[in-house]
Amino acid sequence: MIGDTEDRPWGSWTVLDEGDGFKVKRIHVDPHSRLS
């Protein structure tokens, strides 16, 4: 759902937009952290 946010060990993500077959998220990665 638009506006959903979830914190992760490496930072967080927020849903900006979604529709049939797509979802756009803003991803924030904390300093000195990384994605897999």
PDB file of C-alpha atoms in Angstrom:
ATOM      1  CA  MET A   1       0.000   0.000   0.000  1.00  0.00           C
ATOM      2  CA  ILE A   2       1.266   3.507  -0.781  1.00  0.00           C
ATOM      3  CA  GLY A   3       2.991   5.003   2.253  1.00  0.00           C
ATOM      4  CA  ASP A   4       3.960   1.659   3.797  1.00  0.00           C
ATOM      5  CA  THR A   5       7.388   1.821   5.422  1.00  0.00           C
ATOM      6  CA  GLU A   6       9.534  -0.947   6.822  1.00  0.00           C
ATOM      7  CA  ASP A   7      12.784  -0.718   8.755  1.00  0.00           C
ATOM      8  CA  ARG A   8      15.518  -3.225   7.966  1.00  0.00           C
ATOM      9  CA  PRO A   9      18.947  -3.830   9.539  1.00  0.00           C
ATOM     10  CA  TRP A  10      20.553  -1.934   6.612  1.00  0.00           C
ATOM     11  CA  GLY A  11      18.075   0.992   6.519  1.00  0.00           C
ATOM     12  CA  SER A  12      14.464   1.255   5.347  1.00  0.00           C
ATOM     13  CA  TRP A  13      12.111   1.409   2.381  1.00  0.00           C
ATOM     14  CA  THR A  14       8.907   3.348   1.659  1.00  0.00           C
ATOM     15  CA  VAL A  15       6.314   2.611  -1.033  1.00  0.00           C
ATOM     16  CA  LEU A  16       5.898   5.697  -3.242  1.00  0.00           C
ATOM     17  CA  ASP A  17       3.511   4.337  -5.898  1.00  0.00           C
ATOM     18  CA  GLU A  18       2.011   1.069  -7.084  1.00  0.00           C
ATOM     19  CA  GLY A  19      -0.317  -0.233  -9.716  1.00  0.00           C
ATOM     20  CA  ASP A  20      -1.068  -3.288 -11.817  1.00  0.00           C
ATOM     21  CA  GLY A  21       2.236  -5.116 -12.145  1.00  0.00           C
ATOM     22  CA  PHE A  22       4.544  -2.534 -10.540  1.00  0.00           C
ATOM     23  CA  LYS A  23       5.615  -1.020  -7.231  1.00  0.00           C
ATOM     24  CA  VAL A  24       7.975   1.942  -6.710  1.00  0.00           C
ATOM     25  CA  LYS A  25       9.924   2.113  -3.450  1.00  0.00           C
ATOM     26  CA  ARG A  26      12.365   4.664  -2.037  1.00  0.00           C
ATOM     27  CA  ILE A  27      15.227   2.778  -0.403  1.00  0.00           C
ATOM     28  CA  HIS A  28      17.414   4.397   2.263  1.00  0.00           C
ATOM     29  CA  VAL A  29      20.670   2.595   3.105  1.00  0.00           C
ATOM     30  CA  ASP A  30      22.311   3.660   6.363  1.00  0.00           C
ATOM     31  CA  PRO A  31      25.960   4.760   6.307  1.00  0.00           C
ATOM     32  CA  HIS A  32      28.388   1.824   6.504  1.00  0.00           C
ATOM     33  CA  SER A  33      25.557  -0.588   5.663  1.00  0.00           C
ATOM     34  CA  ARG A  34      24.927  -2.470   2.426  1.00  0.00           C
ATOM     35  CA  LEU A  35      22.399  -4.592   0.626  1.00  0.00           C
ATOM     36  CA  SER A  36      23.207  -8.217  -0.110  1.00  0.00           C
TER      37      SER A  36
END
